[in-house]
């Protein structure tokens, strides 16, 4: 699992593409995330790597035989690492590829970015103990955290069909809800629409049915991470979730950002996976020495809201909260090992959601349900507006980045989605 640092992580490495050397870019030469794009001239999805304010078309650059993301997902971990080294070397200042690769560049603002791959099966986890405890306190004040939480990574199977690319808007969903003072439920637009700050884990290589993936091999099956917003209708959820868990409250829309940041790019930002000493330690199939040493990843995450009136005023939005992925209770390898321990087969392009990533402090909640205390304490915005739940016209933007002394800051880009008025 351990990913050695190499020249691709060298903070001193510069690109011949000047925008990649801008300290503010999410996509310096040390990042090189994979995504898919379309040009106006060509309607097919093609694989690219973000670099500065451009992307490099990998097929045109002669780095892959086709423009299909499946070809990259089919590579084993060492071949993917070799591809990263080739891309990095060719984009480095003074490289012999500069003249040829210039013709393989497209400005990010001139292409359509889509989902990073065709999404297969989608599983959403619940890996933030801070989120689970805050939500649990609202639902069950006497027992916020259920006893299984510290032993088993909790998750459910979701739907891939409604996973939207960043930038897409969707209609406020209708659903069945029941207010506490009513004796019958009614159908109507959700009144408690929420976002969830998550990371999406994109699977590269699968496993055969009946053959679990061990902790030691788990990360080799992962292409990388993207930002993920699991939109949620809390009033629909509250009425429908027992006894089988989330259903229509969750499957009307989720938004995934376009760029998958690879585990190789994230190597400098690994941190130990730790549990408080009083907590149960993971069972042996969810434990390994490398996981304890560096199973967690430090990724700073932010949620931003731009309301319709902010947009009219030319205001870029207000930050609602921050959290860090290192605070998750279960690591990425543990999710892969647990998902397959019964023999369940994963396939290339499957997606895991981490679950809402809330930090330990109350203001670090990754959803409005936490920040507004279940709608009881509206969030006051600087422009005088307030939000308990999302309103039509609201746009939520998730952002993420990694930084550490001695290394170049890398970013995950942006995951953006907007809410339209409900279906009539
Ligand atoms: Ca979720």
GROMACS .gro file of C-alpha atoms and ligand atoms in nm:
model
  425
    1UNK     CA    1   0.000   0.000   0.000
    2UNK     CA    2   0.283   0.238   0.080
    3UNK     CA    3   0.342   0.480  -0.201
    4UNK     CA    4   0.695   0.603  -0.221
    5UNK     CA    5   0.760   0.966  -0.299
    6UNK     CA    6   0.946   1.026  -0.622
    7UNK     CA    7   1.042   1.307  -0.860
    8UNK     CA    8   0.674   1.363  -0.950
    9UNK     CA    9   0.621   1.499  -0.597
   10UNK     CA   10   0.927   1.728  -0.600
   11UNK     CA   11   0.803   2.076  -0.505
   12UNK     CA   12   1.081   2.229  -0.716
   13UNK     CA   13   0.959   2.064  -1.038
   14UNK     CA   14   0.812   2.327  -1.272
   15UNK     CA   15   0.618   2.291  -1.595
   16UNK     CA   16   0.678   2.457  -1.929
   17UNK     CA   17   0.308   2.548  -1.904
   18UNK     CA   18   0.328   2.869  -1.704
   19UNK     CA   19  -0.024   2.848  -1.553
   20UNK     CA   20   0.074   2.522  -1.380
   21UNK     CA   21   0.340   2.711  -1.183
   22UNK     CA   22   0.090   2.959  -1.038
   23UNK     CA   23   0.093   2.898  -0.660
   24UNK     CA   24  -0.287   2.935  -0.656
   25UNK     CA   25  -0.366   2.663  -0.911
   26UNK     CA   26  -0.526   2.337  -0.795
   27UNK     CA   27  -0.346   2.160  -1.079
   28UNK     CA   28   0.032   2.202  -1.059
   29UNK     CA   29   0.255   1.939  -1.221
   30UNK     CA   30   0.260   1.752  -0.887
   31UNK     CA   31  -0.116   1.677  -0.913
   32UNK     CA   32  -0.211   1.541  -1.261
   33UNK     CA   33  -0.571   1.427  -1.192
   34UNK     CA   34  -0.766   1.224  -1.449
   35UNK     CA   35  -1.097   1.337  -1.596
   36UNK     CA   36  -1.305   1.330  -1.913
   37UNK     CA   37  -1.381   1.611  -2.154
   38UNK     CA   38  -1.558   1.687  -2.480
   39UNK     CA   39  -1.470   1.953  -2.733
   40UNK     CA   40  -1.722   2.132  -2.952
   41UNK     CA   41  -1.565   1.970  -3.257
   42UNK     CA   42  -1.577   1.615  -3.124
   43UNK     CA   43  -1.877   1.484  -2.929
   44UNK     CA   44  -1.700   1.185  -2.768
   45UNK     CA   45  -1.568   1.174  -2.413
   46UNK     CA   46  -1.188   1.166  -2.401
   47UNK     CA   47  -0.947   1.125  -2.113
   48UNK     CA   48  -0.743   1.424  -2.003
   49UNK     CA   49  -0.519   1.532  -1.721
   50UNK     CA   50  -0.567   1.877  -1.568
   51UNK     CA   51  -0.257   2.096  -1.572
   52UNK     CA   52  -0.278   2.463  -1.469
   53UNK     CA   53  -0.566   2.622  -1.659
   54UNK     CA   54  -0.544   2.360  -1.936
   55UNK     CA   55  -0.588   1.988  -1.983
   56UNK     CA   56  -0.367   1.746  -2.170
   57UNK     CA   57  -0.548   1.506  -2.405
   58UNK     CA   58  -0.369   1.181  -2.320
   59UNK     CA   59  -0.447   1.004  -2.648
   60UNK     CA   60  -0.333   1.294  -2.868
   61UNK     CA   61  -0.018   1.316  -2.657
   62UNK     CA   62   0.048   0.950  -2.738
   63UNK     CA   63   0.029   0.840  -2.375
   64UNK     CA   64  -0.267   0.601  -2.402
   65UNK     CA   65  -0.400   0.403  -2.699
   66UNK     CA   66  -0.759   0.526  -2.665
   67UNK     CA   67  -0.954   0.810  -2.507
   68UNK     CA   68  -1.146   0.569  -2.286
   69UNK     CA   69  -1.102   0.600  -1.906
   70UNK     CA   70  -1.147   0.221  -1.885
   71UNK     CA   71  -0.803   0.180  -2.043
   72UNK     CA   72  -0.647   0.370  -1.752
   73UNK     CA   73  -0.857   0.190  -1.491
   74UNK     CA   74  -0.743  -0.143  -1.637
   75UNK     CA   75  -0.376  -0.066  -1.565
   76UNK     CA   76  -0.230  -0.214  -1.251
   77UNK     CA   77  -0.104   0.023  -0.984
   78UNK     CA   78   0.258   0.018  -1.102
   79UNK     CA   79   0.159   0.084  -1.465
   80UNK     CA   80  -0.059   0.377  -1.350
   81UNK     CA   81   0.239   0.509  -1.156
   82UNK     CA   82   0.457   0.475  -1.466
   83UNK     CA   83   0.197   0.668  -1.670
   84UNK     CA   84   0.207   0.942  -1.405
   85UNK     CA   85   0.586   0.960  -1.434
   86UNK     CA   86   0.565   0.987  -1.814
   87UNK     CA   87   0.305   1.265  -1.798
   88UNK     CA   88   0.505   1.451  -1.535
   89UNK     CA   89   0.833   1.419  -1.729
   90UNK     CA   90   0.675   1.540  -2.053
   91UNK     CA   91   0.520   1.843  -1.886
   92UNK     CA   92   0.842   1.937  -1.705
   93UNK     CA   93   1.032   2.248  -1.809
   94UNK     CA   94   1.282   2.165  -2.082
   95UNK     CA   95   1.115   1.838  -2.186
   96UNK     CA   96   1.151   1.719  -2.547
   97UNK     CA   97   0.773   1.668  -2.563
   98UNK     CA   98   0.689   2.036  -2.522
   99UNK     CA   99   0.637   2.118  -2.891
  100UNK     CA  100   0.432   1.806  -2.966
  101UNK     CA  101   0.222   1.818  -2.647
  102UNK     CA  102   0.130   2.182  -2.695
  103UNK     CA  103  -0.107   2.062  -2.969
  104UNK     CA  104  -0.269   1.821  -2.718
  105UNK     CA  105  -0.367   2.100  -2.475
  106UNK     CA  106  -0.716   2.247  -2.437
  107UNK     CA  107  -0.814   2.541  -2.219
  108UNK     CA  108  -1.032   2.414  -1.933
  109UNK     CA  109  -1.275   2.698  -1.996
  110UNK     CA  110  -1.322   2.586  -2.359
  111UNK     CA  111  -1.421   2.221  -2.303
  112UNK     CA  112  -1.712   2.041  -2.142
  113UNK     CA  113  -1.607   1.840  -1.836
  114UNK     CA  114  -1.824   1.543  -1.743
  115UNK     CA  115  -1.827   1.263  -1.492
  116UNK     CA  116  -1.474   1.122  -1.470
  117UNK     CA  117  -1.596   0.782  -1.590
  118UNK     CA  118  -1.917   0.588  -1.644
  119UNK     CA  119  -2.023   0.518  -1.286
  120UNK     CA  120  -2.107   0.156  -1.213
  121UNK     CA  121  -2.245   0.058  -0.876
  122UNK     CA  122  -2.254   0.321  -0.605
  123UNK     CA  123  -2.220   0.263  -0.231
  124UNK     CA  124  -2.244   0.537   0.028
  125UNK     CA  125  -2.068   0.496   0.361
  126UNK     CA  126  -2.097   0.684   0.692
  127UNK     CA  127  -1.734   0.725   0.792
  128UNK     CA  128  -1.744   1.043   1.002
  129UNK     CA  129  -1.811   0.960   1.365
  130UNK     CA  130  -1.870   1.331   1.426
  131UNK     CA  131  -2.147   1.338   1.165
  132UNK     CA  132  -2.294   1.010   1.291
  133UNK     CA  133  -2.296   1.136   1.650
  134UNK     CA  134  -2.451   1.476   1.573
  135UNK     CA  135  -2.723   1.327   1.353
  136UNK     CA  136  -2.777   1.046   1.603
  137UNK     CA  137  -2.821   1.298   1.884
  138UNK     CA  138  -3.106   1.460   1.690
  139UNK     CA  139  -3.276   1.125   1.623
  140UNK     CA  140  -3.197   0.939   1.946
  141UNK     CA  141  -3.086   1.173   2.227
  142UNK     CA  142  -3.039   0.882   2.467
  143UNK     CA  143  -2.820   0.677   2.230
  144UNK     CA  144  -2.664   0.898   1.960
  145UNK     CA  145  -2.409   0.642   1.838
  146UNK     CA  146  -2.541   0.292   1.776
  147UNK     CA  147  -2.320   0.015   1.919
  148UNK     CA  148  -2.219  -0.129   1.580
  149UNK     CA  149  -2.072   0.200   1.454
  150UNK     CA  150  -1.723   0.154   1.600
  151UNK     CA  151  -1.696  -0.204   1.473
  152UNK     CA  152  -1.838  -0.211   1.122
  153UNK     CA  153  -1.816   0.050   0.842
  154UNK     CA  154  -2.182   0.142   0.792
  155UNK     CA  155  -2.306   0.188   0.436
  156UNK     CA  156  -2.591   0.133   0.194
  157UNK     CA  157  -2.625   0.070  -0.178
  158UNK     CA  158  -2.731   0.379  -0.372
  159UNK     CA  159  -2.815   0.454  -0.733
  160UNK     CA  160  -2.562   0.551  -0.997
  161UNK     CA  161  -2.818   0.672  -1.253
  162UNK     CA  162  -2.875   1.008  -1.083
  163UNK     CA  163  -2.510   1.099  -1.024
  164UNK     CA  164  -2.462   1.432  -1.200
  165UNK     CA  165  -2.150   1.604  -1.329
  166UNK     CA  166  -2.040   1.921  -1.157
  167UNK     CA  167  -2.226   2.225  -1.288
  168UNK     CA  168  -2.555   2.044  -1.343
  169UNK     CA  169  -2.870   2.170  -1.174
  170UNK     CA  170  -3.166   1.958  -1.065
  171UNK     CA  171  -3.523   2.010  -0.957
  172UNK     CA  172  -3.625   2.009  -0.594
  173UNK     CA  173  -3.764   1.657  -0.554
  174UNK     CA  174  -4.117   1.565  -0.461
  175UNK     CA  175  -4.173   1.299  -0.203
  176UNK     CA  176  -4.387   1.163   0.073
  177UNK     CA  177  -4.346   1.335   0.407
  178UNK     CA  178  -4.537   1.349   0.733
  179UNK     CA  179  -4.524   1.645   0.967
  180UNK     CA  180  -4.529   1.564   1.339
  181UNK     CA  181  -4.866   1.736   1.390
  182UNK     CA  182  -5.034   1.550   1.102
  183UNK     CA  183  -5.178   1.202   1.119
  184UNK     CA  184  -5.134   1.128   0.747
  185UNK     CA  185  -4.841   1.177   0.510
  186UNK     CA  186  -4.869   1.392   0.197
  187UNK     CA  187  -4.688   1.418  -0.136
  188UNK     CA  188  -4.511   1.743  -0.214
  189UNK     CA  189  -4.177   1.915  -0.271
  190UNK     CA  190  -3.925   1.852   0.004
  191UNK     CA  191  -3.905   2.138   0.253
  192UNK     CA  192  -3.580   2.017   0.404
  193UNK     CA  193  -3.335   1.995   0.116
  194UNK     CA  194  -2.974   1.954   0.229
  195UNK     CA  195  -2.625   1.889   0.091
  196UNK     CA  196  -2.363   1.646   0.222
  197UNK     CA  197  -1.990   1.718   0.200
  198UNK     CA  198  -1.831   1.392   0.090
  199UNK     CA  199  -1.543   1.250  -0.107
  200UNK     CA  200  -1.607   1.003  -0.389
  201UNK     CA  201  -1.369   0.708  -0.415
  202UNK     CA  202  -1.346   0.585  -0.775
  203UNK     CA  203  -1.255   0.220  -0.821
  204UNK     CA  204  -1.006   0.131  -1.093
  205UNK     CA  205  -0.971  -0.247  -1.090
  206UNK     CA  206  -1.233  -0.483  -0.960
  207UNK     CA  207  -1.220  -0.823  -0.796
  208UNK     CA  208  -1.375  -1.156  -0.891
  209UNK     CA  209  -1.693  -1.262  -0.714
  210UNK     CA  210  -1.600  -1.460  -0.406
  211UNK     CA  211  -1.248  -1.316  -0.379
  212UNK     CA  212  -1.221  -1.050  -0.107
  213UNK     CA  213  -0.968  -0.768  -0.138
  214UNK     CA  214  -0.729  -0.766   0.158
  215UNK     CA  215  -0.621  -0.446   0.332
  216UNK     CA  216  -0.273  -0.484   0.180
  217UNK     CA  217  -0.411  -0.473  -0.176
  218UNK     CA  218  -0.704  -0.236  -0.126
  219UNK     CA  219  -0.544   0.086  -0.250
  220UNK     CA  220  -0.420  -0.075  -0.570
  221UNK     CA  221  -0.786  -0.109  -0.670
  222UNK     CA  222  -0.856   0.263  -0.627
  223UNK     CA  223  -0.810   0.518  -0.905
  224UNK     CA  224  -0.842   0.816  -0.671
  225UNK     CA  225  -1.066   1.069  -0.503
  226UNK     CA  226  -1.305   1.340  -0.619
  227UNK     CA  227  -1.547   1.575  -0.442
  228UNK     CA  228  -1.897   1.440  -0.394
  229UNK     CA  229  -2.220   1.608  -0.281
  230UNK     CA  230  -2.487   1.361  -0.171
  231UNK     CA  231  -2.795   1.585  -0.184
  232UNK     CA  232  -3.052   1.475   0.074
  233UNK     CA  233  -3.419   1.546   0.147
  234UNK     CA  234  -3.435   1.528   0.527
  235UNK     CA  235  -3.814   1.528   0.561
  236UNK     CA  236  -3.851   1.244   0.311
  237UNK     CA  237  -3.563   1.065   0.485
  238UNK     CA  238  -3.717   1.099   0.831
  239UNK     CA  239  -4.044   0.940   0.721
  240UNK     CA  240  -3.905   0.659   0.501
  241UNK     CA  241  -3.573   0.551   0.652
  242UNK     CA  242  -3.693   0.285   0.893
  243UNK     CA  243  -3.642  -0.006   0.873
  244UNK     CA  244  -3.432  -0.038   0.554
  245UNK     CA  245  -3.241   0.292   0.540
  246UNK     CA  246  -3.213   0.568   0.278
  247UNK     CA  247  -3.424   0.540  -0.037
  248UNK     CA  248  -3.594   0.826  -0.225
  249UNK     CA  249  -3.448   1.086   0.013
  250UNK     CA  250  -3.109   1.024  -0.145
  251UNK     CA  251  -3.147   0.897  -0.500
  252UNK     CA  252  -3.279   1.204  -0.683
  253UNK     CA  253  -2.936   1.365  -0.734
  254UNK     CA  254  -2.572   1.346  -0.625
  255UNK     CA  255  -2.294   1.556  -0.778
  256UNK     CA  256  -1.940   1.436  -0.854
  257UNK     CA  257  -1.651   1.667  -0.945
  258UNK     CA  258  -1.472   1.610  -1.278
  259UNK     CA  259  -1.115   1.540  -1.161
  260UNK     CA  260  -1.001   1.221  -0.989
  261UNK     CA  261  -0.691   1.297  -0.784
  262UNK     CA  262  -0.486   0.979  -0.772
  263UNK     CA  263  -0.354   0.814  -0.458
  264UNK     CA  264  -0.007   0.866  -0.606
  265UNK     CA  265  -0.062   1.242  -0.609
  266UNK     CA  266  -0.194   1.224  -0.252
  267UNK     CA  267   0.109   1.030  -0.123
  268UNK     CA  268   0.275   1.331   0.049
  269UNK     CA  269  -0.043   1.402   0.246
  270UNK     CA  270  -0.084   1.066   0.417
  271UNK     CA  271  -0.115   1.070   0.796
  272UNK     CA  272  -0.151   0.797   1.059
  273UNK     CA  273  -0.490   0.633   1.104
  274UNK     CA  274  -0.563   0.649   1.475
  275UNK     CA  275  -0.846   0.575   1.711
  276UNK     CA  276  -0.895   0.710   2.062
  277UNK     CA  277  -0.747   0.450   2.299
  278UNK     CA  278  -1.079   0.388   2.470
  279UNK     CA  279  -1.248   0.298   2.139
  280UNK     CA  280  -1.257  -0.055   1.997
  281UNK     CA  281  -0.966  -0.113   1.762
  282UNK     CA  282  -1.049  -0.251   1.416
  283UNK     CA  283  -1.093  -0.627   1.374
  284UNK     CA  284  -0.790  -0.796   1.213
  285UNK     CA  285  -0.935  -0.793   0.858
  286UNK     CA  286  -0.969  -0.412   0.890
  287UNK     CA  287  -0.626  -0.359   1.040
  288UNK     CA  288  -0.275  -0.345   0.899
  289UNK     CA  289   0.053  -0.186   0.997
  290UNK     CA  290   0.063   0.040   0.686
  291UNK     CA  291  -0.295   0.149   0.762
  292UNK     CA  292  -0.198   0.248   1.115
  293UNK     CA  293   0.114   0.426   0.987
  294UNK     CA  294  -0.051   0.625   0.705
  295UNK     CA  295  -0.403   0.501   0.632
  296UNK     CA  296  -0.560   0.846   0.659
  297UNK     CA  297  -0.524   1.137   0.417
  298UNK     CA  298  -0.515   1.504   0.511
  299UNK     CA  299  -0.748   1.682   0.268
  300UNK     CA  300  -0.893   2.019   0.363
  301UNK     CA  301  -1.256   2.042   0.256
  302UNK     CA  302  -1.481   2.344   0.222
  303UNK     CA  303  -1.851   2.406   0.158
  304UNK     CA  304  -1.957   2.731  -0.010
  305UNK     CA  305  -2.308   2.862  -0.074
  306UNK     CA  306  -2.406   3.113  -0.340
  307UNK     CA  307  -2.770   3.213  -0.307
  308UNK     CA  308  -2.968   3.360  -0.597
  309UNK     CA  309  -2.946   3.705  -0.444
  310UNK     CA  310  -2.570   3.673  -0.398
  311UNK     CA  311  -2.547   3.578  -0.765
  312UNK     CA  312  -2.750   3.884  -0.866
  313UNK     CA  313  -2.518   4.100  -0.654
  314UNK     CA  314  -2.209   3.950  -0.820
  315UNK     CA  315  -2.105   3.787  -0.491
  316UNK     CA  316  -1.906   3.464  -0.539
  317UNK     CA  317  -2.053   3.296  -0.231
  318UNK     CA  318  -2.000   3.243   0.141
  319UNK     CA  319  -1.810   2.965   0.309
  320UNK     CA  320  -2.039   2.760   0.534
  321UNK     CA  321  -1.794   2.515   0.686
  322UNK     CA  322  -1.456   2.342   0.673
  323UNK     CA  323  -1.351   1.991   0.764
  324UNK     CA  324  -1.062   1.753   0.699
  325UNK     CA  325  -1.078   1.398   0.561
  326UNK     CA  326  -0.815   1.289   0.818
  327UNK     CA  327  -1.090   1.293   1.083
  328UNK     CA  328  -1.280   1.003   0.920
  329UNK     CA  329  -1.334   0.704   1.150
  330UNK     CA  330  -1.272   0.448   0.874
  331UNK     CA  331  -0.994   0.462   0.614
  332UNK     CA  332  -1.026   0.409   0.242
  333UNK     CA  333  -0.858   0.065   0.260
  334UNK     CA  334  -1.098  -0.041   0.533
  335UNK     CA  335  -1.395   0.048   0.313
  336UNK     CA  336  -1.262  -0.161   0.024
  337UNK     CA  337  -1.170  -0.455   0.251
  338UNK     CA  338  -1.503  -0.447   0.429
  339UNK     CA  339  -1.713  -0.412   0.112
  340UNK     CA  340  -1.553  -0.724  -0.036
  341UNK     CA  341  -1.505  -0.938   0.277
  342UNK     CA  342  -1.820  -1.134   0.194
  343UNK     CA  343  -1.699  -1.192  -0.162
  344UNK     CA  344  -1.890  -0.901  -0.315
  345UNK     CA  345  -1.728  -0.807  -0.645
  346UNK     CA  346  -1.634  -0.449  -0.726
  347UNK     CA  347  -1.598  -0.337  -1.086
  348UNK     CA  348  -1.401  -0.062  -1.259
  349UNK     CA  349  -1.593   0.266  -1.231
  350UNK     CA  350  -1.774   0.174  -0.910
  351UNK     CA  351  -1.806   0.467  -0.673
  352UNK     CA  352  -1.792   0.482  -0.294
  353UNK     CA  353  -1.911   0.791  -0.110
  354UNK     CA  354  -1.726   0.843   0.218
  355UNK     CA  355  -2.039   0.972   0.389
  356UNK     CA  356  -2.067   1.327   0.519
  357UNK     CA  357  -1.726   1.442   0.639
  358UNK     CA  358  -1.783   1.653   0.948
  359UNK     CA  359  -1.505   1.768   1.178
  360UNK     CA  360  -1.508   1.743   1.557
  361UNK     CA  361  -1.627   2.102   1.618
  362UNK     CA  362  -1.996   2.197   1.581
  363UNK     CA  363  -1.915   2.454   1.311
  364UNK     CA  364  -1.745   2.178   1.109
  365UNK     CA  365  -2.069   1.999   1.023
  366UNK     CA  366  -2.076   1.879   0.663
  367UNK     CA  367  -2.450   1.933   0.617
  368UNK     CA  368  -2.714   2.193   0.705
  369UNK     CA  369  -2.883   1.936   0.927
  370UNK     CA  370  -2.581   1.970   1.154
  371UNK     CA  371  -2.509   2.342   1.107
  372UNK     CA  372  -2.873   2.446   1.166
  373UNK     CA  373  -2.934   2.187   1.441
  374UNK     CA  374  -3.204   2.010   1.245
  375UNK     CA  375  -3.350   2.340   1.122
  376UNK     CA  376  -3.389   2.482   1.473
  377UNK     CA  377  -3.105   2.735   1.452
  378UNK     CA  378  -3.098   2.900   1.107
  379UNK     CA  379  -2.754   2.983   0.973
  380UNK     CA  380  -2.712   3.361   0.944
  381UNK     CA  381  -2.538   3.469   0.625
  382UNK     CA  382  -2.329   3.785   0.594
  383UNK     CA  383  -2.570   3.941   0.342
  384UNK     CA  384  -2.861   3.920   0.586
  385UNK     CA  385  -3.014   3.601   0.448
  386UNK     CA  386  -3.056   3.291   0.665
  387UNK     CA  387  -3.073   2.920   0.584
  388UNK     CA  388  -3.211   2.626   0.776
  389UNK     CA  389  -3.240   2.431   0.452
  390UNK     CA  390  -3.156   2.499   0.089
  391UNK     CA  391  -3.380   2.720  -0.124
  392UNK     CA  392  -3.448   2.719  -0.496
  393UNK     CA  393  -3.171   2.906  -0.676
  394UNK     CA  394  -2.905   2.810  -0.419
  395UNK     CA  395  -2.575   2.682  -0.557
  396UNK     CA  396  -2.351   2.465  -0.337
  397UNK     CA  397  -1.980   2.444  -0.416
  398UNK     CA  398  -1.748   2.192  -0.253
  399UNK     CA  399  -1.373   2.249  -0.268
  400UNK     CA  400  -1.077   2.050  -0.145
  401UNK     CA  401  -0.701   2.082  -0.130
  402UNK     CA  402  -0.392   1.935   0.034
  403UNK     CA  403  -0.099   2.127   0.173
  404UNK     CA  404   0.209   2.039   0.372
  405UNK     CA  405   0.539   2.215   0.431
  406UNK     CA  406   0.796   2.116   0.172
  407UNK     CA  407   0.537   2.008  -0.085
  408UNK     CA  408   0.338   2.175  -0.354
  409UNK     CA  409  -0.028   2.243  -0.269
  410UNK     CA  410  -0.263   2.035  -0.485
  411UNK     CA  411  -0.639   2.076  -0.519
  412UNK     CA  412  -0.941   1.866  -0.611
  413UNK     CA  413  -1.105   2.147  -0.807
  414UNK     CA  414  -1.470   2.220  -0.748
  415UNK     CA  415  -1.798   2.028  -0.722
  416UNK     CA  416  -2.089   2.260  -0.802
  417UNK     CA  417  -2.464   2.202  -0.818
  418UNK     CA  418  -2.773   2.424  -0.817
  419UNK     CA  419  -3.134   2.376  -0.716
  420UNK     CA  420  -3.424   2.451  -0.949
  421UNK     CA  421  -3.789   2.494  -0.858
  422UNK     CA  422  -3.977   2.166  -0.805
  423UNK     CA  423  -4.162   1.974  -1.070
  424UNK     CA  424  -4.512   2.118  -1.108
  425LIG    CA1  425  -2.440   1.049   0.228
   0.00000   0.00000   0.00000
